[in-house]
Tab-separated table of C-alpha atoms in Angstrom:
chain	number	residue	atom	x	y	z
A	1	UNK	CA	-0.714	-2.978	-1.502
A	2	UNK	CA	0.391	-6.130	-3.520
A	3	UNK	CA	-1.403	-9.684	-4.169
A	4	UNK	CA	0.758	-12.823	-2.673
A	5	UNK	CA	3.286	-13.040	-5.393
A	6	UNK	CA	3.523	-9.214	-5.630
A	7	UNK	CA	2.091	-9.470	-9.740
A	8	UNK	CA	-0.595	-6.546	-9.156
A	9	UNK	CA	0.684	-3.309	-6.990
A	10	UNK	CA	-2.278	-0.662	-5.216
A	11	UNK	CA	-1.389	2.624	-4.493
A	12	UNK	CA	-3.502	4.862	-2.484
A	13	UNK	CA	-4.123	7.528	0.609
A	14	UNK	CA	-5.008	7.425	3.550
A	15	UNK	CA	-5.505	9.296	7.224
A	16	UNK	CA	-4.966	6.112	9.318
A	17	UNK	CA	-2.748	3.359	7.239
A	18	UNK	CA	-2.822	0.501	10.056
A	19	UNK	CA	-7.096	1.249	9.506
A	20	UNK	CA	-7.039	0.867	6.134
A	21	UNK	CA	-4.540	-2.057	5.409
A	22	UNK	CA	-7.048	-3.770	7.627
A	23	UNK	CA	-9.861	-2.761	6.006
A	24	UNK	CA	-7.930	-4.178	2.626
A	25	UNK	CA	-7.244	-7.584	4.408
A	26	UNK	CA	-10.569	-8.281	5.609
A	27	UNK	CA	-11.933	-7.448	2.593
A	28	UNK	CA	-14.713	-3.939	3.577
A	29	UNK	CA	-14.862	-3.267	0.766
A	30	UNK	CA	-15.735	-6.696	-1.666
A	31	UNK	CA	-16.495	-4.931	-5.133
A	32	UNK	CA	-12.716	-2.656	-4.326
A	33	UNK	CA	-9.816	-3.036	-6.822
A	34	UNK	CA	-7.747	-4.308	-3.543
A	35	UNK	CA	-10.444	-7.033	-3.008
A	36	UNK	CA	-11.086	-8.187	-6.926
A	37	UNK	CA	-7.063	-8.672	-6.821
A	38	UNK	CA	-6.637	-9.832	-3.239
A	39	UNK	CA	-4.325	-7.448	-2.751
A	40	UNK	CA	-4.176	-7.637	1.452
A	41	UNK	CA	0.146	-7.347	1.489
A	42	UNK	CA	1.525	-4.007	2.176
A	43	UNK	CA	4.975	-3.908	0.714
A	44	UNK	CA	5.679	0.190	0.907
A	45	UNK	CA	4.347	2.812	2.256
A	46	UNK	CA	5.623	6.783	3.685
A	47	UNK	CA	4.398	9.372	6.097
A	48	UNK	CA	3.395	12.781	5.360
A	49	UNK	CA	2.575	15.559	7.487
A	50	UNK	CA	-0.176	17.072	6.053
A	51	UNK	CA	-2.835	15.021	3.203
A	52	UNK	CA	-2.256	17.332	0.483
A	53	UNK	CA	1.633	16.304	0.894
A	54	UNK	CA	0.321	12.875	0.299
A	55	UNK	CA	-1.667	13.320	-1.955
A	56	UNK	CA	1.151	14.739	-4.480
A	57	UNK	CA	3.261	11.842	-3.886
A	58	UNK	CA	0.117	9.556	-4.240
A	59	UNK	CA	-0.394	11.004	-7.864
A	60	UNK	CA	3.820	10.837	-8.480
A	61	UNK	CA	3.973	7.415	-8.128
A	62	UNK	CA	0.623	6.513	-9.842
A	63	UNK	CA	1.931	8.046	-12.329
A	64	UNK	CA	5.398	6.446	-12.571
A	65	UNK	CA	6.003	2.962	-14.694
A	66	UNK	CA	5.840	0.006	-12.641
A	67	UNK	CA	9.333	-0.286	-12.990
A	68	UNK	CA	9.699	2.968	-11.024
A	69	UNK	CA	7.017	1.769	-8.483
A	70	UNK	CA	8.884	-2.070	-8.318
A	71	UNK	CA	12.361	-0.120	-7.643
A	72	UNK	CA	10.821	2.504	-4.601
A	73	UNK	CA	9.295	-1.257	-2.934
A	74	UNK	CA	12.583	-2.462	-3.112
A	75	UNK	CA	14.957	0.538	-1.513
A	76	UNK	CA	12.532	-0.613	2.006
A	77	UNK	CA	11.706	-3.903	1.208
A	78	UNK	CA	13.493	-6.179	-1.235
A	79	UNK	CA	11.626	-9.503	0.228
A	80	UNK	CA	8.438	-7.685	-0.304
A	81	UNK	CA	7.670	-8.964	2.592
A	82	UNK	CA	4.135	-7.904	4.502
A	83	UNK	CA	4.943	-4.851	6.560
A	84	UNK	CA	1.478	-4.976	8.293
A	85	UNK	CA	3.553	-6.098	11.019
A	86	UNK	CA	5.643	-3.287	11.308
A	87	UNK	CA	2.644	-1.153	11.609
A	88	UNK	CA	0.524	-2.759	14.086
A	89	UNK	CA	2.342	-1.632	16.996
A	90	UNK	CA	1.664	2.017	16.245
C-alpha cells in the first residue's frame, strides 16, 4: 500500500487482499499505520499458496531497502498506478 504520491510504502499479509485493501481505503482501522499515512493505493502485491509462503516473502521485503521495495513496484507497475481495480473482479 502507498499514500497518493507513493512517498510512504505498507507492506503486509493477508488471507483475502481485495478485503483488506478495502478495509485500508475506508479507513477500519483509524489509529492503523495505513490510515495515519492514508495509504489506500495498492501499487504491488503476489499470491501465495499457502500463508506461511507469504509470510516469508512478507518478512523479505520488509526487510529489503526501499530501494529494493521501489524497484519490485516497478517490474508490475511503473505508473504506480492503483491496482485495486485489477482486483475487484476476483
Amino acid at each position: 500500500m502507498a499514500n497518493e504520491d507513493c512517498s510512504t510504502l505498507y507492506v503486509g499479509v493477508t488471507s483475502d487482499l481485495y478485503k483488506r485493501v478495502w478495509e485500508h481505503k475506508n479507513g477500519k482501522y483509524p489509529k492503523s499505520f495505513t490510515s495515519k499515512y492514508t495509504l489506500h493505493k495498492l501499487v504491488y502485491y503476489e499470491g501465495f499458496h499457502s500463508i506461511e509462503e507469504a509470510i516469508a516473502r512478507e518478512k523479505q521485503i520488509k526487510g529489503g531497502s526501499r530501494i529494493k521495495k521501489e524497484k519490485l513496484i516497478d517490474k508490475i507497475n511503473l505508473a504506480r498506478k492503483d491496482l485495486f481495480k485489477e482486483i475487484e473482479t476476483w
